[in-house]
Coordinates of C-alpha atoms and ligand atoms in Angstrom, one line a residue:
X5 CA 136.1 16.5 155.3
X6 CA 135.6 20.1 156.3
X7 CA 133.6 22.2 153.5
X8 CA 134.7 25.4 152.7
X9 CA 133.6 29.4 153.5
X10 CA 132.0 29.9 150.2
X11 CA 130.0 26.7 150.6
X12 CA 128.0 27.6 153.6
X13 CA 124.2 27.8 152.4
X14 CA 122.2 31.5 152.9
X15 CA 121.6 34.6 150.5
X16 CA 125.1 36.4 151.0
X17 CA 125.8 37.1 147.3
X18 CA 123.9 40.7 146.7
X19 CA 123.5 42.8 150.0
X20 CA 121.8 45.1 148.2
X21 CA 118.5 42.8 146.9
X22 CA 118.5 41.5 150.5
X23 CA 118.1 45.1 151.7
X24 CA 114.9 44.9 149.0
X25 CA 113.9 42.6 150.2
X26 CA 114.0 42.7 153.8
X27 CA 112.4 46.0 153.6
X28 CA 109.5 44.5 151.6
X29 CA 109.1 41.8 154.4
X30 CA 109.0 45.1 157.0
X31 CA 111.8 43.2 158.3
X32 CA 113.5 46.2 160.0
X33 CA 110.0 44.9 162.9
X34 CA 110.6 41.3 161.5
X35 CA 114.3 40.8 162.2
X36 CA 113.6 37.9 164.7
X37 CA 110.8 36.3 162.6
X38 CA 112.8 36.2 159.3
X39 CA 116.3 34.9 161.2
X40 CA 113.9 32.1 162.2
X41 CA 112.9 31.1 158.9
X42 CA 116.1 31.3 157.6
X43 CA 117.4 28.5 160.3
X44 CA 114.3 27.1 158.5
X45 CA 115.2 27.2 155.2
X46 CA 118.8 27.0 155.4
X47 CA 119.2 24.8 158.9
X48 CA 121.6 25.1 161.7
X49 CA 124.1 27.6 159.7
X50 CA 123.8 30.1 157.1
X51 CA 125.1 33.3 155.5
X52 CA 123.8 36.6 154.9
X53 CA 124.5 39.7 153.6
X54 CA 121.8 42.6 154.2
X55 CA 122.8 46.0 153.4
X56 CA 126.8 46.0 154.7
X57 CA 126.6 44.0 157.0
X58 CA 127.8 40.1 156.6
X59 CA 127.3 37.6 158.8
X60 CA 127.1 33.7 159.4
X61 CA 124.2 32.6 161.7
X62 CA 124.2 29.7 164.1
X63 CA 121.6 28.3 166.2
X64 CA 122.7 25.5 168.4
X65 CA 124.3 25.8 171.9
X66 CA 127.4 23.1 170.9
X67 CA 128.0 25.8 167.7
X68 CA 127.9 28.9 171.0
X69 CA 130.4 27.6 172.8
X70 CA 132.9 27.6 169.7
X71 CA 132.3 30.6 168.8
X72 CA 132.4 32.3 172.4
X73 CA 136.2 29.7 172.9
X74 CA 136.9 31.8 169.6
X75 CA 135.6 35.3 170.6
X76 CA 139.8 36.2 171.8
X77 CA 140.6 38.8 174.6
X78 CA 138.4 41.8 173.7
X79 CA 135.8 40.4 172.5
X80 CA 134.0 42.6 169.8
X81 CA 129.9 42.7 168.8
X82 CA 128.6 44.2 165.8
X83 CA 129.3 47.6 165.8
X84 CA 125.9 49.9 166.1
X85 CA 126.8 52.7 164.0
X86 CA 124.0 55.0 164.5
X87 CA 125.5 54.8 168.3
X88 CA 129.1 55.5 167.7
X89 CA 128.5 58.4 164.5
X90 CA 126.2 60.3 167.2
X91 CA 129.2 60.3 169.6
X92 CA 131.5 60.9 167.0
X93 CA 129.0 64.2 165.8
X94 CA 129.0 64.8 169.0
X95 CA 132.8 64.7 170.0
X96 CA 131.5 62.5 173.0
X97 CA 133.9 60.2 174.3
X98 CA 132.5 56.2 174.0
X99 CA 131.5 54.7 176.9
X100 CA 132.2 50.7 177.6
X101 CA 129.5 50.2 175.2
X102 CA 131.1 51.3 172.1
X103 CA 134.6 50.8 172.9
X104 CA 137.0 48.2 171.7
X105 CA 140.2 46.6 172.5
X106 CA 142.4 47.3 175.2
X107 CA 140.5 50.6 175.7
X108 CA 137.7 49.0 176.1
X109 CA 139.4 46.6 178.8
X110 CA 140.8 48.7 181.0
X111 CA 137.5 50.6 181.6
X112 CA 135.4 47.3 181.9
X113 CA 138.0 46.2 184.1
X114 CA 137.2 49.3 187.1
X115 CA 133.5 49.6 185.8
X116 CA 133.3 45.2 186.5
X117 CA 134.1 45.7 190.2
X118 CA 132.0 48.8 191.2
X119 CA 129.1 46.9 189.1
X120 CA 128.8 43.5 188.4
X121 CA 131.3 41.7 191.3
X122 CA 128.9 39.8 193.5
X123 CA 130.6 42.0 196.6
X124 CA 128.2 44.7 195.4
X125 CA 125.3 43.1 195.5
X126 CA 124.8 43.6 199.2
X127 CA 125.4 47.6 198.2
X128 CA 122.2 47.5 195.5
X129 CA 119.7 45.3 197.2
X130 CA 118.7 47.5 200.0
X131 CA 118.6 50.7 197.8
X132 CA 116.5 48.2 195.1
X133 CA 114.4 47.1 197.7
X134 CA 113.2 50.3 198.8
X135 CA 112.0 50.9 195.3
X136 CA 109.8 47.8 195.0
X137 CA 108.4 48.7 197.9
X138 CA 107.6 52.0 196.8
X139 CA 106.4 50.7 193.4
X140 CA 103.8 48.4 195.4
X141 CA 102.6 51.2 197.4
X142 CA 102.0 53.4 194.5
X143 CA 99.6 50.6 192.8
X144 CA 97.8 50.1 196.5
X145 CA 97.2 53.9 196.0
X146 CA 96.2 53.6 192.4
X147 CA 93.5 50.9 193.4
X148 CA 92.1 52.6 196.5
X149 CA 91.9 55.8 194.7
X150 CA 90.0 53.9 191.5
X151 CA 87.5 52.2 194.3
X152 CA 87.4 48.9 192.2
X153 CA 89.7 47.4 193.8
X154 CA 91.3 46.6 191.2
X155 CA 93.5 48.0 188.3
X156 CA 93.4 46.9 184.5
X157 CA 95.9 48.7 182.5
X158 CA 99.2 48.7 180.4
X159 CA 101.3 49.0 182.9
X160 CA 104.9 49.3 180.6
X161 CA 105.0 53.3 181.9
X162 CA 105.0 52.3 185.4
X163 CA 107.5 49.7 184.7
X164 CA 109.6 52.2 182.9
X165 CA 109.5 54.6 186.0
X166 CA 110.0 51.7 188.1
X167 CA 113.5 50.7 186.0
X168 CA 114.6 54.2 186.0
X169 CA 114.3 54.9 189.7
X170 CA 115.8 51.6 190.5
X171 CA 119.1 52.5 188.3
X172 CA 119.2 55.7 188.9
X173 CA 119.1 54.8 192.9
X174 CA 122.1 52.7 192.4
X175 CA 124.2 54.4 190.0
X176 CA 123.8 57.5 192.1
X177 CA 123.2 56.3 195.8
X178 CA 119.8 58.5 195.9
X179 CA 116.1 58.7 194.6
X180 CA 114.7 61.0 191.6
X181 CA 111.4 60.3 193.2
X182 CA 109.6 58.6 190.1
X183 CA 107.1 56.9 193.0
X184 CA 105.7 59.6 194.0
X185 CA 102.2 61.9 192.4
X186 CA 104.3 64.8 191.1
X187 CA 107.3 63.2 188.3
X188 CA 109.6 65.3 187.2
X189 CA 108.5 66.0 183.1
X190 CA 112.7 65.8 182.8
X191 CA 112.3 62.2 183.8
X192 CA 109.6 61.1 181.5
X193 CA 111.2 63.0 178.7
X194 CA 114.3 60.9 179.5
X195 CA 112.4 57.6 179.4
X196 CA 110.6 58.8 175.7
X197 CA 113.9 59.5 174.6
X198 CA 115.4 56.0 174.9
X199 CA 112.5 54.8 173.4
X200 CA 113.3 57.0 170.4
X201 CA 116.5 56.0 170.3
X202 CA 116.0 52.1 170.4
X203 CA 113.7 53.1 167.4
X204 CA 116.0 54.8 165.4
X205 CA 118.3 52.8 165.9
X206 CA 116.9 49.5 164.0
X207 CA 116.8 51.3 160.2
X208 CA 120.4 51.9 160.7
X209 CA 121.3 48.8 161.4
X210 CA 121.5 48.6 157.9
X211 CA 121.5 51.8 156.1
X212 CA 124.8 53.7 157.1
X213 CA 124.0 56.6 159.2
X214 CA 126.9 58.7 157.3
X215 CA 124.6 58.3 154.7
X216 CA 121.5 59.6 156.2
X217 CA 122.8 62.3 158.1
X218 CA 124.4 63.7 154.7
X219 CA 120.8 63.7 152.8
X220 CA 119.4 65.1 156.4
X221 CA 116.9 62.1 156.4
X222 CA 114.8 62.4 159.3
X223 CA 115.4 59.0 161.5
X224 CA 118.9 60.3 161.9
X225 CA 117.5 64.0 163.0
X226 CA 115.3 61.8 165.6
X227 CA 118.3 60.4 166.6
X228 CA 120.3 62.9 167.5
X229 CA 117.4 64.5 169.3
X230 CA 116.7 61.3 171.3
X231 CA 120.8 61.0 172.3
X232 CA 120.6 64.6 173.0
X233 CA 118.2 64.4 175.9
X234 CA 119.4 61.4 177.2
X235 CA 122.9 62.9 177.4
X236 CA 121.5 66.1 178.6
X237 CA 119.7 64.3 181.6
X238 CA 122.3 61.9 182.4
X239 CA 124.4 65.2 182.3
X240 CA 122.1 67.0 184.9
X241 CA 122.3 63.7 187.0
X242 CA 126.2 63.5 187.2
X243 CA 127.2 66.9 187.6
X244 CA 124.5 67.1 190.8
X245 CA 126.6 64.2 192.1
X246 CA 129.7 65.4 191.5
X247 CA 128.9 68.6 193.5
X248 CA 128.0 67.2 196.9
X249 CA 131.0 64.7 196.4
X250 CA 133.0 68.2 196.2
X251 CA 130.8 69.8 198.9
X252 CA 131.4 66.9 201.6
X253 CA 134.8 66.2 203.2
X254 CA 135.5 62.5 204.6
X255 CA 134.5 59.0 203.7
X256 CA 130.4 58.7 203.7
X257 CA 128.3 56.6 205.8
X258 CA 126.3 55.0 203.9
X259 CA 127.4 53.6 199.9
X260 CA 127.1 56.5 198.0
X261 CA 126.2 54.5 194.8
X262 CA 128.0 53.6 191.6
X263 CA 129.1 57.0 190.0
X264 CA 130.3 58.7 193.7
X265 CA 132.3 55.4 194.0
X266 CA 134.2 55.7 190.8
X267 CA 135.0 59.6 190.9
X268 CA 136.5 58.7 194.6
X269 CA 138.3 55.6 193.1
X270 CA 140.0 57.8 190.3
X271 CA 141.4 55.3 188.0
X272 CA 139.4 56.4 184.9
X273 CA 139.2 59.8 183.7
X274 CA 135.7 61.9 184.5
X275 CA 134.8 61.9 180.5
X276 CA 135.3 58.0 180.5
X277 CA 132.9 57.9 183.8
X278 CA 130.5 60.0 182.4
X279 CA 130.3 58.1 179.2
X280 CA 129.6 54.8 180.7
X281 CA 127.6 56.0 183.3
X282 CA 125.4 57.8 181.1
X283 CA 125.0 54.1 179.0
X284 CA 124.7 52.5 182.4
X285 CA 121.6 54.7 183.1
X286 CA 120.0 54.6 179.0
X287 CA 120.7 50.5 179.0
X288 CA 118.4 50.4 182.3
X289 CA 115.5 51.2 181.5
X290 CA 113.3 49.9 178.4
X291 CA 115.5 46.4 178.6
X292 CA 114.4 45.1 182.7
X293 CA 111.0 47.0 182.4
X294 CA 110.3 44.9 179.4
X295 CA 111.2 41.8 180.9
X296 CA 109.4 42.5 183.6
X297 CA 106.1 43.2 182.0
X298 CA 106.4 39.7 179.9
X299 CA 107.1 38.0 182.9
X300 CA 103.9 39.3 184.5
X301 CA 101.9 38.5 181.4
X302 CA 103.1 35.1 181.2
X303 CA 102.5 34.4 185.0
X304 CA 98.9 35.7 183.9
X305 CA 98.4 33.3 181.6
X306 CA 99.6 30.2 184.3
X307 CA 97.5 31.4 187.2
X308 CA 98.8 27.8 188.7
X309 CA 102.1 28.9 188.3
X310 CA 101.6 32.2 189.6
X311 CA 100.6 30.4 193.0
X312 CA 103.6 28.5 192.7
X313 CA 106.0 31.1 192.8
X314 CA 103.6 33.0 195.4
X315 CA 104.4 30.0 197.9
X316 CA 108.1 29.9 197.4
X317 CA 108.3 34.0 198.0
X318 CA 106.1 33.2 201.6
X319 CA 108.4 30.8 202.2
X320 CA 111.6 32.2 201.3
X321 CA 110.6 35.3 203.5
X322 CA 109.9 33.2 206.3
X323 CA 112.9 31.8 206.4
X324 CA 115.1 34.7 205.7
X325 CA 113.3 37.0 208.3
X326 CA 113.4 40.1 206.8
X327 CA 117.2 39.9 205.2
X328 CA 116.5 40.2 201.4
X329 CA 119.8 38.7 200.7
X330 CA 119.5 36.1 202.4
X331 CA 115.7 35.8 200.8
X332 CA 117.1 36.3 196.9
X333 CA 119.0 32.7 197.5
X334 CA 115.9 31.0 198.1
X335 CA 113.8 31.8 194.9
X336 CA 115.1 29.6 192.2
X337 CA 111.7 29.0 190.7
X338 CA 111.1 33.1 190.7
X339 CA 114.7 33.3 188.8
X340 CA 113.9 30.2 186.6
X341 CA 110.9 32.8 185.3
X342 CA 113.3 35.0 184.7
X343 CA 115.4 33.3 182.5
X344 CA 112.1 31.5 180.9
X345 CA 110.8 35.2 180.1
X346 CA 114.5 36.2 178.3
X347 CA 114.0 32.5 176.6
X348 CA 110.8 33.4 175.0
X349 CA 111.4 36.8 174.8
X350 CA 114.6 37.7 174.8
X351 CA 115.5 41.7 174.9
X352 CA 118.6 41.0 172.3
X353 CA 117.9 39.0 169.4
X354 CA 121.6 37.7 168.5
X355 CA 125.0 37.8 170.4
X356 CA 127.6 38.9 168.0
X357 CA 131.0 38.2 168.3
X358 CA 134.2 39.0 165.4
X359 CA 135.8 35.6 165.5
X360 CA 139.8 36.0 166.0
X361 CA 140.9 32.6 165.0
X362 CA 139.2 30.2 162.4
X363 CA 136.8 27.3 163.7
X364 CA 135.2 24.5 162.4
X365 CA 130.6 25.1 162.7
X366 CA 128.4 22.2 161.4
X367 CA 131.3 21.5 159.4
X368 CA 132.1 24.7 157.5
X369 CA 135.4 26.4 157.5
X370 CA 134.7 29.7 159.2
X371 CA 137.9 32.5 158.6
X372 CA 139.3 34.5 161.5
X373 CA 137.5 37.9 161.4
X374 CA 133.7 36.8 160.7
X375 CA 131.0 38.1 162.2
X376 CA 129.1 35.2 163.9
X377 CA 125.7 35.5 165.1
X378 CA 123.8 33.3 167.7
X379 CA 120.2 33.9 166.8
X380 CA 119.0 33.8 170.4
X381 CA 115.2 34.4 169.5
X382 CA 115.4 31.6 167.4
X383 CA 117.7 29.2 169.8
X384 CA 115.3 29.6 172.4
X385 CA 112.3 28.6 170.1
X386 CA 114.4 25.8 168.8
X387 CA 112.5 22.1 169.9
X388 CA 115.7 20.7 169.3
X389 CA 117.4 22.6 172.3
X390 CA 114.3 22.7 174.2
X391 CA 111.6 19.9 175.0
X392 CA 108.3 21.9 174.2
X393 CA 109.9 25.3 173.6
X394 CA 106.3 26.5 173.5
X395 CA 105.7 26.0 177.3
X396 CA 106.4 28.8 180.0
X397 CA 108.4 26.0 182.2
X398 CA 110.7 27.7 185.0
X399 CA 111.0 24.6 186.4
X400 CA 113.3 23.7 183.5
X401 CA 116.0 25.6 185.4
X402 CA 116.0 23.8 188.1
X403 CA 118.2 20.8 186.4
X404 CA 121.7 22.7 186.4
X405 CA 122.9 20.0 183.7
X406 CA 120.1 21.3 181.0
X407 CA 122.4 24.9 181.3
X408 CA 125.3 24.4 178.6
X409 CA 125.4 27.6 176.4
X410 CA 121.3 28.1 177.0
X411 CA 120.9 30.5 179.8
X412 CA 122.2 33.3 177.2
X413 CA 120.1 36.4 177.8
X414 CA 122.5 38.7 179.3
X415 CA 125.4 37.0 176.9
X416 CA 128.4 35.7 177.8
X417 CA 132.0 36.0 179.2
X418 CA 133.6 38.9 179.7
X419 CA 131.7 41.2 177.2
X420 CA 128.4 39.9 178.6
X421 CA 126.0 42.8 180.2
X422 CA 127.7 44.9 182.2
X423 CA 123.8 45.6 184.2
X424 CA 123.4 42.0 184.3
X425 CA 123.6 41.9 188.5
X426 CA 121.7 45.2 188.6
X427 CA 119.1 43.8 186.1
X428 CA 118.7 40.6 187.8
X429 CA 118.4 41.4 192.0
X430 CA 116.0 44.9 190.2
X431 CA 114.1 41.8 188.5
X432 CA 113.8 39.5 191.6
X433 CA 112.8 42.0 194.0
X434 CA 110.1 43.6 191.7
X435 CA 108.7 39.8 191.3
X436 CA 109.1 39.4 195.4
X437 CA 106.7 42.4 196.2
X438 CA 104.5 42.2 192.9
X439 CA 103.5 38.4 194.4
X440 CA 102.9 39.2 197.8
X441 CA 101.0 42.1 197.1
X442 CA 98.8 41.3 193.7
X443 CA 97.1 38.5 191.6
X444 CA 97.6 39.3 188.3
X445 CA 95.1 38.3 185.7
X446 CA 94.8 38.8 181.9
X447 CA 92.2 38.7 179.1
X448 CA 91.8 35.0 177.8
X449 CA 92.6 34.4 173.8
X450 CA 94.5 37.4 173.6
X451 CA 98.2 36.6 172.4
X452 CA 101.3 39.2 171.9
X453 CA 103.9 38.7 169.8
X454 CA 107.3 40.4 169.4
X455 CA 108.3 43.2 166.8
X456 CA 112.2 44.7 166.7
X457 CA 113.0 48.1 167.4
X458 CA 116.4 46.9 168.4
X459 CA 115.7 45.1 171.0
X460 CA 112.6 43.0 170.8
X461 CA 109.3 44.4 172.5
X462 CA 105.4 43.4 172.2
X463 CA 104.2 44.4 169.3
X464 CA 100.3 45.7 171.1
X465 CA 100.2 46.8 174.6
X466 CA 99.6 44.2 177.3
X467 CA 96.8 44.6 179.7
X468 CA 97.0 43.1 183.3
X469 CA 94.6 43.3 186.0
X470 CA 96.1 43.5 189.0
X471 CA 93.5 42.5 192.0
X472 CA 94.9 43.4 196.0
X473 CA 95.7 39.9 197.9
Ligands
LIG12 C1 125.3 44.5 177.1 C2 121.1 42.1 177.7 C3 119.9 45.1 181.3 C4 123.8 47.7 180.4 C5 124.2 43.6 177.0 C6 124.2 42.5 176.0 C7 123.1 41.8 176.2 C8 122.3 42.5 177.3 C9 122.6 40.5 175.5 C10 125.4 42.1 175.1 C11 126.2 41.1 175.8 C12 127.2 40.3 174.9 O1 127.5 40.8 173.8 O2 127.7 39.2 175.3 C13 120.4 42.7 178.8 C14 119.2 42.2 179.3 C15 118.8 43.0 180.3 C16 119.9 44.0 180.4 C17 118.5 40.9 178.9 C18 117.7 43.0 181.3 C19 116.7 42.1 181.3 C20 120.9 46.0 181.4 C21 120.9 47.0 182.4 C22 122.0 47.8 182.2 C23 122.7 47.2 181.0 C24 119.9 47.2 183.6 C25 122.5 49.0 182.9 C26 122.4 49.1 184.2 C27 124.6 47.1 179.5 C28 125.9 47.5 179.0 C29 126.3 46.6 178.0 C30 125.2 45.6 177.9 C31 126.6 48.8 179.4 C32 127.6 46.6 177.2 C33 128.7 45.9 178.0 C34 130.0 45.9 177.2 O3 130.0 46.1 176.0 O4 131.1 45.7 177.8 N1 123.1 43.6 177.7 N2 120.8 43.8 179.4 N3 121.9 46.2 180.6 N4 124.2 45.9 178.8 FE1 122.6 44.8 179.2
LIG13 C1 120.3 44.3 167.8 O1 121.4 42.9 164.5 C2 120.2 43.5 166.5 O2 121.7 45.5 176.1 C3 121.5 43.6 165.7 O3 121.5 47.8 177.4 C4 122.7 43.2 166.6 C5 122.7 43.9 167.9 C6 123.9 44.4 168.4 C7 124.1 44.9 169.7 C8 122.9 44.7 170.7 C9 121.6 44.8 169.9 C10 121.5 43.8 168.7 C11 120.4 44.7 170.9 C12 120.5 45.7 172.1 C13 121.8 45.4 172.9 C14 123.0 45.6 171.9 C15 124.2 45.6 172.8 C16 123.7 46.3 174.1 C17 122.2 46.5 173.9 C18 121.8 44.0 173.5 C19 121.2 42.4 169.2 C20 121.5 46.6 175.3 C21 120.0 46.8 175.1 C22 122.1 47.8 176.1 C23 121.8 49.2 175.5 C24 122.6 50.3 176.2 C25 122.5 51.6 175.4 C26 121.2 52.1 175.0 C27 123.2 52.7 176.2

């Protein structure tokens, strides 16, 4: 017999206290930590209500797929408000990010094909390529100039550079020249500006931004300011674009990148292209770089692992002679890191999704309309989903049958990440040239943990030493 809403177990009753307490607990850093011990607590399902926000929590991939059959035709995640009331105070149109329905459709639609359809690949990967290369050449330089010949440092600047020339080089076909000695201060205040805003962000999660903005609280002044430049740049960025495009006559050579390929395709309106262009660019940055730097920490913490993925790259480039598309289909140990690195340390710590019929979870009656969360964090730290969640295993990608609503980092269906193909052949290359360039070693006894600001990021800086092969 199926047991009712009100009987699910959780502290949903006084949003309010929870707020209390959350902010007692620092949960606005803890957010992943305390959604684990509430599966603990409460088990596989629970309820909560913290500030406004209500939700019901789930853990298990069986309970996923339900709720992602149930997630209807525009699919719709919690709503970020800081995000949409700075457009709104703006009078900025939403990008694919923030929209909803059949709005939201239409433009994914266009944006899906110029973006994420596997016939662009073959557009990014040389353009991605180039950067990796460059990226390698700038650490060579680094070292030769330090005369150690080697380099211990934090290396998440670099990696932001690195994830901001890489997007930028696809969404707009050229370089901003982040490799090079001289960067544009424009750039880096760009890349300290979505930091800022990721930041900002997490408090209002729960307290509503109207709110803060009327009492002229500071996070939302932050806010604003970190939108602000980002808009400003992305501004700078398009409009450059949009010039030449005006300035040349005839179809171009070479693929002039995302952006040029929309304004020539004209199906959605320039403020529509600007607006997801200019969350194409923000989303790029702090979320591969990230993934990228736990991947190399974890791969310096299994120096026998680190080999292991070193041979398959030799050999993948062997065999592919020189034709990196060719070369990214025969890497599935280097992409099973990948997806072990957004396992353990996921960038998102739940998929949302407003249910738009009612399902059945562990047994509970669960009304049309819900918010239901997948704590992703937590699934992937779940023994019960995986055999020794603990251990950095890429090979446990390998088995295609162990997949089943687990491989969840970028989301799912047709909300999923729209940068998910940028993100991925950006992340495989990077790997590629990191591993036939460098050895990368760590400190022993030094562990990082997670803290939320938004999306999840190590709470102390990591430090790598990267040694020439
Ligand atoms: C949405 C993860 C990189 C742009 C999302 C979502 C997740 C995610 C979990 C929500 C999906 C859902 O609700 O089902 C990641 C991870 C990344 C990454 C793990 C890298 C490791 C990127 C990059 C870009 C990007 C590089 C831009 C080039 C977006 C956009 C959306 C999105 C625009 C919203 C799509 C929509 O609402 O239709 N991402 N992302 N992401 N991401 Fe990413
Ligand atoms: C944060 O409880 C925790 O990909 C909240 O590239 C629920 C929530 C809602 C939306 C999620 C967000 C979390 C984490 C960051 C995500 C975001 C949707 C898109 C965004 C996952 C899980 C991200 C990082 C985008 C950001 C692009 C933007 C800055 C232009």
């Amino acid at each position: 017999i199926v047991r009712p809403f009100s009987e699910i177990p959780g502290l949903w009753k006084n949003g309010v206290a929870n707020l209390y307490n959350f902010w007692k607990l620092d949960g606005f850093k803890n957010l992943h930590r305390i959604m684990l011990q509430n599966f603990n607590t409460f088990g596989p399902i629970y309820r909560e209500k913290v500030g406004y926000y209500e939700s019901v929590n789930i853990i298990n991939p069986e309970d996923a797929a339900i709720l992602f059959k149930a997630e209807g035709h525009y699919p719709k995640r919690l709503r970020v408000e800081a995000w949409t009331s700075y457009r709104d105070y703006r009078n900025l149109k939403y990008g694919v990010l923030l929209k909803d329905g059949e709005d939201w459709r239409s433009n994914r639609v266009i944006l899906n094909k110029e973006v994420i359809s596997p016939k662009v690949l073959e557009n990014f990967v040389p353009l991605l390529d180039e950067v990796g290369q460059d990226f390698v050449a700038r650490i060579h330089k680094k070292i030769e100039r330090n005369g150690q010949n080697k380099w211990t440092t934090d290396l998440s600047q670099e990696l932001f550079k690195y994830a901001l020339e890489s997007v930028s080089s696809v969404l707009y076909g050229e370089r901003l020249g982040l490799m090079l000695d001289y960067i544009d201060p424009e750039a880096q205040h760009f890349i300290d500006c979505i930091t800022l805003m990721f930041k900002t962000t997490s408090p209002m999660l729960y307290i509503p931004p109207a709110l803060l903005r009327r009492i002229g609280a500071k996070v939302w002044r932050d806010h604003v300011q970190a939108w602000d430049g980002i808009f400003n740049q992305a501004d700078r960025c398009i409009h450059n674009i949009y010039r030449q495009l005006r300035q040349e006559d005839g179809i171009p050579k070479k693929y002039p990148g995302v952006l040029a390929s929309l304004l020539m395709l004209d199906k959605l309106s320039i403020e529509d292209i600007k607006a997801s262009v200019t969350e194409l660019m923000a989303g790029g940055v702090d979320t591969t770089s990230i993934t990228l730097l736990w991947t190399l920490y974890e791969l310096a913490r299994h120096p026998n692992l680190q080999e292991e993925l070193r041979a398959e790259v030799a050999a993948a480039r062997a065999e592919s002679q020189g034709d990196m598309l060719e070369m990214l289909k025969r890497i599935p140990l280097v992409k099973g890191a990948l997806k072990e690195t957004l396992r353990l340390h996921p960038v998102a710590v739940s998929l949302q999704r407003y249910i738009t019929q009612d399902i059945i979870i562990q047994n509970y009656h669960i009304p049309a309309g819900t918010l239901v969360q997948l704590g992703l964090y937590a699934m992937g730290r779940d023994p019960k989903v995986f055999f020794r969640p603990e251990q950095y295993q890429p090979s446990r990608w390998l088995r295609t049958e162990a997949h089943y609503f687990r491989s969840l980092g970028f989301g799912f269906g047709p909300r999923q990440c729209l940068g998910r193909r940028i993100a991925e052949a950006e992340m495989q290359l990077f790997l590629i040239h990191m591993l036939e360039n460098f050895r990368v070693e760590k400190q022993r006894h030094v562990e990082v943990q997670s803290t939320f600001e938004l999306i999840l990021l190590p709470e102390k800086p990591i430090i790598l030493t990267l040694k020439p092969l």
